[in-house]
Coordinates of N, CA and C in Angstrom, one line a residue:
M1 N -58.1 -31.3 104.1 CA -58.2 -29.9 103.7 C -59.6 -29.6 103.3
S2 N -60.2 -28.5 103.7 CA -61.5 -28.2 103.4 C -61.7 -27.9 101.9
L3 N -62.9 -28.1 101.4 CA -63.2 -27.8 100.0 C -62.9 -26.4 99.6
A4 N -63.2 -25.4 100.5 CA -62.9 -24.0 100.2 C -61.4 -23.8 100.0
L5 N -60.7 -24.5 100.9 CA -59.2 -24.3 100.9 C -58.7 -25.0 99.6
K6 N -59.2 -26.1 99.2 CA -58.8 -26.8 98.0 C -59.0 -25.9 96.8
Q7 N -60.1 -25.2 96.8 CA -60.4 -24.3 95.7 C -59.4 -23.2 95.7
V8 N -59.0 -22.7 96.8 CA -58.1 -21.6 96.9 C -56.7 -22.0 96.4
F9 N -56.3 -23.2 96.9 CA -54.9 -23.6 96.5 C -54.8 -24.5 95.3
N10 N -56.0 -24.6 94.6 CA -56.0 -25.4 93.4 C -55.0 -24.7 92.4
K11 N -54.2 -25.5 91.8 CA -53.1 -24.9 90.9 C -53.7 -24.2 89.7
D12 N -54.9 -24.5 89.3 CA -55.5 -23.8 88.2 C -56.1 -22.4 88.5
R13 N -56.3 -22.2 89.8 CA -56.9 -21.0 90.2 C -55.9 -20.0 90.6
T14 N -55.6 -19.0 89.8 CA -54.7 -18.0 90.2 C -55.3 -16.6 90.1
F15 N -54.8 -15.7 90.8 CA -55.4 -14.3 90.8 C -54.8 -13.4 89.8
R16 N -53.8 -13.9 89.1 CA -53.2 -13.2 88.0 C -52.3 -14.2 87.2
P17 N -51.9 -13.9 86.0 CA -51.1 -14.9 85.3 C -49.8 -15.3 86.0
K18 N -49.6 -16.6 86.1 CA -48.4 -17.1 86.8 C -47.2 -17.1 85.8
R19 N -46.1 -16.7 86.3 CA -44.8 -16.8 85.5 C -44.4 -18.3 85.6
K20 N -44.3 -18.9 84.5 CA -43.9 -20.3 84.5 C -42.5 -20.5 84.0
F21 N -41.8 -21.6 84.3 CA -40.5 -21.9 83.8 C -40.6 -22.8 82.6
E22 N -40.0 -22.5 81.5 CA -40.1 -23.3 80.3 C -39.3 -24.7 80.5
P23 N -40.0 -25.8 80.2 CA -39.4 -27.1 80.3 C -38.1 -27.2 79.5
G24 N -37.1 -27.8 80.0 CA -35.8 -27.9 79.2 C -34.8 -26.8 79.6
T25 N -35.3 -25.8 80.3 CA -34.3 -24.7 80.6 C -33.7 -25.0 81.9
Q26 N -32.6 -24.4 82.1 CA -31.8 -24.5 83.4 C -32.7 -24.0 84.6
R27 N -33.5 -23.0 84.4 CA -34.3 -22.4 85.4 C -35.4 -23.5 85.8
F28 N -36.0 -24.2 84.8 CA -37.0 -25.2 85.0 C -36.4 -26.3 85.8
E29 N -35.2 -26.8 85.5 CA -34.5 -27.8 86.3 C -34.3 -27.4 87.7
L30 N -33.9 -26.2 87.9 CA -33.7 -25.7 89.3 C -35.0 -25.6 90.0
H31 N -36.0 -25.2 89.4 CA -37.4 -25.1 90.0 C -37.8 -26.5 90.4
K32 N -37.6 -27.5 89.6 CA -37.9 -28.9 89.9 C -37.1 -29.4 91.1
K33 N -35.8 -29.0 91.1 CA -34.9 -29.4 92.2 C -35.4 -28.8 93.5
A34 N -35.8 -27.5 93.5 CA -36.3 -26.8 94.7 C -37.6 -27.5 95.2
Q35 N -38.5 -27.8 94.2 CA -39.8 -28.4 94.6 C -39.6 -29.8 95.2
A36 N -38.6 -30.5 94.6 CA -38.3 -31.9 95.0 C -37.8 -31.9 96.5
S37 N -37.0 -30.9 96.8 CA -36.5 -30.8 98.2 C -37.6 -30.6 99.2
L38 N -38.6 -29.8 98.8 CA -39.7 -29.5 99.6 C -40.6 -30.7 99.7
N39 N -40.9 -31.3 98.6 CA -41.8 -32.5 98.6 C -41.2 -33.7 99.4
A40 N -39.9 -33.7 99.4 CA -39.3 -34.8 100.1 C -39.3 -34.6 101.6
G41 N -39.8 -33.5 102.0 CA -39.9 -33.1 103.5 C -38.5 -32.7 104.0
L42 N -37.6 -32.3 103.2 CA -36.3 -31.8 103.6 C -36.5 -30.6 104.5
D43 N -35.6 -30.6 105.6 CA -35.6 -29.5 106.5 C -35.6 -28.2 105.7
L44 N -36.4 -27.2 106.0 CA -36.5 -26.0 105.2 C -35.2 -25.2 105.2
K45 N -34.5 -25.2 106.3 CA -33.2 -24.5 106.3 C -32.2 -25.1 105.3
Q46 N -32.3 -26.5 105.1 CA -31.4 -27.1 104.2 C -31.9 -26.9 102.7
A47 N -33.2 -26.9 102.6 CA -33.9 -26.8 101.3 C -33.5 -25.5 100.6
V48 N -33.3 -24.4 101.3 CA -33.0 -23.1 100.7 C -31.6 -22.9 100.3
Q49 N -30.7 -23.8 100.8 CA -29.3 -23.6 100.5 C -29.0 -23.8 99.0
L50 N -28.0 -23.1 98.5 CA -27.6 -23.1 97.1 C -27.1 -24.5 96.7
P51 N -27.7 -25.2 95.8 CA -27.2 -26.5 95.4 C -25.7 -26.4 94.8
H52 N -24.9 -27.4 95.0 CA -23.6 -27.3 94.6 C -23.5 -27.1 93.1
G53 N -22.6 -26.1 92.7 CA -22.4 -25.9 91.3 C -23.4 -25.0 90.6
E54 N -24.4 -24.6 91.3 CA -25.5 -23.7 90.7 C -25.2 -22.2 90.9
D55 N -25.7 -21.4 90.0 CA -25.5 -20.0 90.1 C -26.5 -19.3 91.0
L56 N -26.0 -18.5 91.9 CA -26.9 -17.8 92.9 C -28.0 -17.0 92.3
N57 N -27.7 -16.3 91.2 CA -28.7 -15.5 90.5 C -29.9 -16.3 90.1
D58 N -29.5 -17.5 89.5 CA -30.6 -18.4 89.0 C -31.4 -18.9 90.1
W59 N -30.8 -19.3 91.2 CA -31.5 -19.8 92.4 C -32.4 -18.8 93.0
V60 N -31.9 -17.5 93.1 CA -32.7 -16.4 93.6 C -33.9 -16.1 92.7
A61 N -33.7 -16.1 91.4 CA -34.7 -15.8 90.4 C -35.9 -16.9 90.5
V62 N -35.5 -18.1 90.6 CA -36.5 -19.2 90.7 C -37.4 -19.0 92.0
H63 N -36.7 -18.7 93.1 CA -37.4 -18.5 94.3 C -38.3 -17.2 94.4
V64 N -37.8 -16.2 93.8 CA -38.6 -14.9 93.7 C -39.9 -15.2 93.0
V65 N -39.8 -15.9 91.9 CA -41.0 -16.2 91.1 C -42.0 -17.1 91.9
D66 N -41.4 -18.1 92.5 CA -42.2 -19.0 93.3 C -42.9 -18.4 94.5
F67 N -42.1 -17.5 95.2 CA -42.7 -16.8 96.3 C -43.8 -15.9 95.9
F68 N -43.6 -15.2 94.8 CA -44.6 -14.3 94.2 C -45.9 -15.1 94.0
N69 N -45.8 -16.2 93.3 CA -47.0 -17.0 93.0 C -47.7 -17.5 94.3
R70 N -46.9 -17.9 95.3 CA -47.5 -18.5 96.5 C -48.1 -17.4 97.4
I71 N -47.4 -16.3 97.6 CA -47.8 -15.2 98.5 C -49.0 -14.5 97.8
N72 N -49.0 -14.4 96.5 CA -50.2 -13.9 95.8 C -51.4 -14.7 96.1
L73 N -51.3 -16.0 96.1 CA -52.4 -16.9 96.4 C -52.8 -16.8 97.9
I74 N -51.9 -16.7 98.8 CA -52.2 -16.5 100.2 C -53.0 -15.3 100.4
Y75 N -52.6 -14.1 99.8 CA -53.4 -12.9 99.9 C -54.8 -13.1 99.3
G76 N -54.8 -13.9 98.2 CA -56.1 -14.1 97.6 C -57.1 -14.8 98.6
T77 N -56.6 -15.6 99.5 CA -57.5 -16.3 100.4 C -58.2 -15.4 101.4
I78 N -57.6 -14.3 101.7 CA -58.2 -13.3 102.6 C -58.7 -12.1 102.0
S79 N -58.5 -11.9 100.7 CA -58.8 -10.7 100.0 C -60.2 -10.2 100.2
D80 N -61.2 -11.2 100.4 CA -62.6 -10.7 100.6 C -62.8 -10.0 101.9
S81 N -61.9 -10.2 102.8 CA -62.0 -9.5 104.1 C -61.0 -8.4 104.3
C82 N -60.3 -8.1 103.2 CA -59.3 -7.0 103.2 C -59.9 -5.9 102.2
T83 N -60.6 -5.0 102.7 CA -61.2 -4.0 101.9 C -60.8 -2.5 102.2
D84 N -61.2 -1.6 101.5 CA -60.9 -0.2 101.8 C -61.5 0.2 103.1
Q85 N -62.6 -0.4 103.5 CA -63.3 -0.1 104.7 C -62.6 -0.8 105.9
T86 N -62.2 -2.1 105.8 CA -61.6 -2.8 106.9 C -60.1 -2.4 107.1
C87 N -59.5 -2.1 106.0 CA -58.0 -1.8 106.0 C -57.7 -0.5 105.2
P88 N -58.1 0.6 105.7 CA -57.9 1.9 105.0 C -56.5 2.3 104.9
V89 N -55.6 1.6 105.7 CA -54.2 1.9 105.6 C -53.5 0.6 105.5
M90 N -52.4 0.5 104.6 CA -51.6 -0.7 104.5 C -50.7 -0.7 105.7
S91 N -51.0 -1.6 106.7 CA -50.2 -1.6 107.9 C -49.9 -3.0 108.4
G92 N -49.0 -3.0 109.4 CA -48.8 -4.2 110.2 C -48.9 -3.9 111.6
G93 N -50.1 -3.7 112.1 CA -50.3 -3.2 113.5 C -50.1 -1.7 113.6
P94 N -50.3 -1.2 114.8 CA -50.2 0.3 115.0 C -48.8 0.9 114.7
K95 N -47.8 0.1 114.8 CA -46.4 0.7 114.7 C -45.9 0.8 113.3
Y96 N -46.5 0.0 112.4 CA -45.9 -0.1 111.0 C -46.9 0.3 110.0
E97 N -46.6 1.3 109.2 CA -47.4 1.7 108.1 C -46.5 1.6 106.8
Y98 N -47.1 1.0 105.8 CA -46.3 0.9 104.5 C -46.9 1.9 103.5
R99 N -46.1 2.7 102.9 CA -46.5 3.6 101.8 C -46.0 3.2 100.5
W100 N -46.8 3.4 99.5 CA -46.4 3.0 98.1 C -45.6 4.0 97.4
Q101 N -44.6 3.6 96.6 CA -43.8 4.5 95.8 C -43.4 3.7 94.6
D102 N -43.5 4.3 93.4 CA -43.0 3.6 92.2 C -42.5 4.6 91.2
E103 N -42.1 4.2 90.0 CA -41.5 5.1 89.0 C -42.6 5.8 88.2
N104 N -43.9 5.4 88.4 CA -44.9 6.0 87.5 C -45.8 7.0 88.2
K105 N -46.9 6.6 88.7 CA -47.9 7.5 89.3 C -47.5 8.0 90.7
Y106 N -46.9 7.2 91.5 CA -46.6 7.5 92.9 C -45.1 7.8 93.1
K107 N -44.7 9.0 92.7 CA -43.3 9.3 92.8 C -42.8 9.5 94.3
R108 N -43.7 9.8 95.1 CA -43.4 10.0 96.6 C -44.2 8.9 97.3
P109 N -43.6 8.5 98.5 CA -44.3 7.5 99.3 C -45.7 8.0 99.7
T110 N -46.7 7.2 99.3 CA -48.1 7.6 99.4 C -48.9 6.6 100.3
A111 N -49.7 7.1 101.2 CA -50.5 6.2 102.0 C -51.7 5.7 101.2
L112 N -51.9 4.4 101.2 CA -53.0 3.8 100.4 C -53.7 2.8 101.3
S113 N -54.9 2.4 100.9 CA -55.6 1.3 101.6 C -54.8 0.0 101.3
A114 N -55.0 -1.0 102.1 CA -54.2 -2.3 101.9 C -54.5 -2.9 100.6
P115 N -55.8 -3.0 100.2 CA -56.1 -3.7 98.9 C -55.5 -2.9 97.7
K116 N -55.5 -1.6 97.8 CA -54.9 -0.8 96.7 C -53.4 -1.0 96.6
Y117 N -52.8 -1.0 97.8 CA -51.3 -1.3 97.9 C -51.0 -2.7 97.3
M118 N -51.8 -3.7 97.7 CA -51.6 -5.0 97.3 C -51.7 -5.2 95.8
S119 N -52.7 -4.5 95.2 CA -52.9 -4.6 93.8 C -51.7 -4.0 93.0
L120 N -51.3 -2.8 93.5 CA -50.1 -2.1 92.9 C -48.9 -3.0 93.0
L121 N -48.7 -3.6 94.2 CA -47.5 -4.4 94.5 C -47.5 -5.6 93.5
M122 N -48.6 -6.3 93.4 CA -48.6 -7.5 92.6 C -48.4 -7.2 91.1
D123 N -49.0 -6.1 90.7 CA -48.8 -5.6 89.3 C -47.3 -5.2 89.1
W124 N -46.8 -4.5 90.0 CA -45.4 -4.1 89.9 C -44.4 -5.3 89.8
I125 N -44.6 -6.3 90.7 CA -43.8 -7.5 90.7 C -43.9 -8.2 89.4
E126 N -45.1 -8.3 88.9 CA -45.4 -9.0 87.7 C -44.6 -8.4 86.5
V127 N -44.6 -7.1 86.5 CA -43.8 -6.4 85.4 C -42.3 -6.7 85.5
Q128 N -41.8 -6.7 86.8 CA -40.4 -7.0 87.0 C -40.0 -8.4 86.5
I129 N -40.8 -9.4 86.9 CA -40.4 -10.8 86.7 C -40.7 -11.2 85.2
N130 N -41.5 -10.4 84.5 CA -41.7 -10.7 83.1 C -40.8 -9.8 82.2
N131 N -40.0 -9.1 82.8 CA -39.0 -8.2 82.0 C -37.8 -9.0 81.8
E132 N -37.6 -9.4 80.5 CA -36.4 -10.2 80.1 C -35.1 -9.6 80.4
N133 N -35.1 -8.2 80.5 CA -33.8 -7.5 80.9 C -33.4 -7.7 82.3
I134 N -34.4 -8.0 83.2 CA -34.2 -8.2 84.6 C -34.1 -9.7 84.9
F135 N -35.1 -10.4 84.5 CA -35.2 -11.9 84.7 C -35.1 -12.6 83.4
P136 N -33.8 -12.7 82.8 CA -33.7 -13.4 81.5 C -34.1 -14.9 81.6
T137 N -34.8 -15.3 80.6 CA -35.2 -16.7 80.6 C -34.3 -17.6 79.7
N138 N -33.6 -17.0 78.8 CA -32.7 -17.8 77.9 C -31.4 -18.2 78.6
V139 N -31.1 -19.4 78.5 CA -29.8 -19.9 79.1 C -28.7 -19.2 78.4
G140 N -27.7 -18.7 79.2 CA -26.6 -18.0 78.6 C -26.8 -16.5 78.6
T141 N -28.0 -16.0 78.7 CA -28.2 -14.6 78.8 C -27.9 -14.1 80.3
P142 N -26.9 -13.2 80.4 CA -26.5 -12.9 81.8 C -27.5 -12.0 82.5
F143 N -27.5 -12.1 83.8 CA -28.4 -11.3 84.6 C -27.8 -9.9 84.6
P144 N -28.6 -8.8 84.7 CA -28.1 -7.5 84.8 C -27.4 -7.3 86.2
K145 N -26.5 -6.3 86.3 CA -25.8 -6.0 87.5 C -26.8 -5.6 88.6
T146 N -28.0 -5.1 88.2 CA -29.0 -4.6 89.2 C -29.9 -5.7 89.7
F147 N -29.7 -7.0 89.2 CA -30.6 -8.0 89.5 C -30.9 -8.2 91.0
M148 N -29.8 -8.4 91.8 CA -30.0 -8.6 93.2 C -30.7 -7.5 93.9
Q149 N -30.4 -6.3 93.5 CA -31.1 -5.1 94.0 C -32.6 -5.2 93.8
V150 N -33.0 -5.6 92.6 CA -34.4 -5.7 92.3 C -35.0 -6.8 93.1
A151 N -34.3 -8.0 93.1 CA -34.8 -9.1 93.8 C -35.0 -8.8 95.3
K152 N -34.1 -8.1 95.9 CA -34.2 -7.7 97.3 C -35.5 -6.8 97.5
K153 N -35.7 -5.9 96.6 CA -36.8 -5.0 96.7 C -38.1 -5.8 96.6
I154 N -38.2 -6.7 95.7 CA -39.4 -7.6 95.5 C -39.6 -8.3 96.8
L155 N -38.6 -9.0 97.3 CA -38.8 -9.8 98.5 C -39.1 -9.0 99.7
S156 N -38.5 -7.8 99.9 CA -38.9 -7.0 101.0 C -40.4 -6.6 101.0
R157 N -40.8 -6.3 99.8 CA -42.2 -5.9 99.6 C -43.2 -7.1 99.8
L158 N -42.8 -8.2 99.4 CA -43.6 -9.4 99.6 C -43.7 -9.8 101.1
F159 N -42.6 -9.5 101.8 CA -42.6 -9.7 103.3 C -43.8 -8.9 103.9
R160 N -44.0 -7.7 103.4 CA -45.1 -6.9 103.9 C -46.4 -7.5 103.8
V161 N -46.6 -8.4 102.8 CA -47.9 -9.1 102.6 C -48.1 -10.0 103.8
F162 N -47.0 -10.8 104.2 CA -47.1 -11.6 105.3 C -47.4 -10.8 106.6
V163 N -46.7 -9.7 106.7 CA -47.0 -8.9 107.9 C -48.5 -8.5 108.0
H164 N -49.0 -8.0 106.9 CA -50.4 -7.6 107.0 C -51.4 -8.8 107.2
V165 N -51.1 -9.9 106.5 CA -52.0 -11.1 106.7 C -51.9 -11.6 108.1
Y166 N -50.7 -11.8 108.6 CA -50.6 -12.3 110.0 C -51.2 -11.4 111.1
I167 N -50.9 -10.1 110.9 CA -51.4 -9.2 112.0 C -52.9 -8.8 111.9
H168 N -53.4 -8.7 110.7 CA -54.8 -8.2 110.5 C -55.8 -9.3 110.0
H169 N -55.3 -10.4 109.5 CA -56.2 -11.3 108.9 C -56.0 -12.8 109.3
F170 N -55.3 -13.0 110.3 CA -54.9 -14.4 110.6 C -56.2 -15.2 111.1
D171 N -57.2 -14.5 111.6 CA -58.4 -15.2 112.0 C -59.1 -15.8 110.8
R172 N -59.0 -15.1 109.6 CA -59.6 -15.6 108.4 C -58.8 -16.8 107.9
V173 N -57.5 -16.7 108.0 CA -56.6 -17.8 107.6 C -56.9 -19.1 108.4
S174 N -57.1 -18.9 109.7 CA -57.4 -20.0 110.6 C -58.8 -20.6 110.3
Q175 N -59.7 -19.7 110.0 CA -61.1 -20.1 109.7 C -61.1 -21.0 108.5
M176 N -60.2 -20.7 107.5 CA -60.2 -21.5 106.3 C -59.3 -22.8 106.4
G177 N -58.7 -23.0 107.6 CA -57.9 -24.1 107.7 C -56.6 -24.0 107.0
A178 N -56.1 -22.8 106.7 CA -54.9 -22.6 105.9 C -53.7 -22.3 106.8
E179 N -53.9 -22.3 108.1 CA -52.8 -21.9 109.0 C -51.5 -22.6 108.7
A180 N -51.5 -24.0 108.6 CA -50.3 -24.7 108.5 C -49.6 -24.4 107.1
H181 N -50.4 -24.2 106.1 CA -49.9 -23.9 104.8 C -49.2 -22.6 104.8
V182 N -49.8 -21.6 105.4 CA -49.3 -20.2 105.4 C -48.0 -20.2 106.3
N183 N -48.0 -20.9 107.4 CA -46.9 -20.9 108.3 C -45.7 -21.6 107.6
T184 N -45.9 -22.7 106.8 CA -44.8 -23.3 106.1 C -44.3 -22.4 105.0
C185 N -45.1 -21.7 104.3 CA -44.7 -20.8 103.3 C -43.9 -19.7 103.9
Y186 N -44.3 -19.2 105.1 CA -43.6 -18.1 105.7 C -42.2 -18.6 106.2
K187 N -42.1 -19.8 106.8 CA -40.8 -20.3 107.2 C -39.9 -20.4 106.0
H188 N -40.4 -21.0 104.9 CA -39.6 -21.2 103.7 C -39.0 -19.8 103.3
F189 N -39.9 -18.8 103.2 CA -39.5 -17.5 102.8 C -38.5 -16.9 103.7
Y190 N -38.7 -17.0 105.0 CA -37.8 -16.4 106.0 C -36.5 -17.0 106.0
Y191 N -36.4 -18.4 105.9 CA -35.1 -19.0 105.8 C -34.4 -18.7 104.5
F192 N -35.1 -18.5 103.4 CA -34.5 -18.1 102.2 C -33.9 -16.7 102.2
V193 N -34.6 -15.8 102.7 CA -34.1 -14.4 102.6 C -33.0 -14.2 103.7
T194 N -33.0 -14.9 104.8 CA -32.0 -14.8 105.7 C -30.7 -15.5 105.3
E195 N -30.9 -16.7 104.6 CA -29.8 -17.4 104.2 C -28.9 -16.6 103.2
F196 N -29.5 -15.8 102.4 CA -28.8 -15.0 101.4 C -28.8 -13.5 101.7
N197 N -29.2 -13.1 102.9 CA -29.2 -11.7 103.3 C -30.0 -10.8 102.3
L198 N -31.2 -11.2 101.9 CA -31.9 -10.5 100.9 C -33.0 -9.5 101.4
T199 N -33.1 -9.5 102.7 CA -34.1 -8.5 103.3 C -33.4 -7.8 104.5
D200 N -33.6 -6.5 104.5 CA -33.0 -5.8 105.6 C -33.7 -6.2 107.0
H201 N -32.9 -6.3 108.0 CA -33.4 -6.7 109.3 C -34.6 -5.9 109.8
K202 N -34.5 -4.6 109.5 CA -35.6 -3.7 110.0 C -36.9 -4.1 109.4
E203 N -36.9 -4.6 108.2 CA -38.2 -5.0 107.5 C -38.8 -6.2 108.2
L204 N -37.9 -7.1 108.9 CA -38.4 -8.3 109.5 C -38.9 -8.0 110.9
E205 N -38.7 -6.8 111.5 CA -39.1 -6.4 112.8 C -40.6 -6.7 113.2
P206 N -41.5 -6.4 112.3 CA -42.9 -6.5 112.8 C -43.3 -7.9 113.2
L207 N -42.7 -9.0 112.6 CA -43.0 -10.4 112.9 C -41.9 -11.0 113.7
K208 N -41.1 -10.2 114.4 CA -39.9 -10.7 115.1 C -40.2 -11.8 116.1
E209 N -41.2 -11.5 117.0 CA -41.6 -12.4 118.1 C -42.2 -13.7 117.5
M210 N -43.1 -13.6 116.6 CA -43.6 -14.8 116.0 C -42.5 -15.6 115.3
T211 N -41.6 -15.0 114.6 CA -40.6 -15.7 113.9 C -39.7 -16.4 114.9
S212 N -39.4 -15.8 116.0 CA -38.5 -16.4 117.0 C -39.1 -17.7 117.5
R213 N -40.5 -17.8 117.6 CA -41.1 -19.0 118.1 C -41.2 -20.0 116.9
M214 N -41.4 -19.5 115.7 CA -41.7 -20.4 114.6 C -40.4 -20.9 113.9
C215 N -39.4 -20.1 113.8 CA -38.2 -20.4 113.0 C -37.0 -20.5 113.9
H216 N -36.7 -21.7 114.4 CA -35.6 -21.9 115.4 C -34.3 -22.0 114.6

């Protein structure tokens, strides 16, 4: 791995505070279990399956946080070449444009540059996963009824980061020698969201051809 890439994926270098799991908690043990499966080289399709006896909400929460941290880092690797000038529209090729909408400033879907969209997206996700009412960290505190709905929205929006990176910035990813890392992360994400039906099929359309080659 190149020095530049090592710096990018260095665990201490993050582009925003990482949400960590507290040692001794159920979520921490699940996180360790998920990581162990990956480190052992377990087939990714198997690695995403819900472990026997575990709660689906917990399993999804652990993966949402992990994917947020990893995809945020991936975007960080190409962010110097994703500017208001190079990417004035948040898109995935000529057919797909993503507009931003939230509960605050952007009440209606609004066209934004890719870096502005990404910044709002990462901030929005961070607020969700640090909200104890949505992602409770205490064992025994139940998840809200809306948890899966929020998780699906987060994952759908994170998928758009992959779309933009693959379609508009993959030359930069290759240049940095990060292709294998990004592909593995994408496959892991794809198998997870399809295993639990967490992303609408129309969201997956922009990368359909690539996915059919990569994820058998």
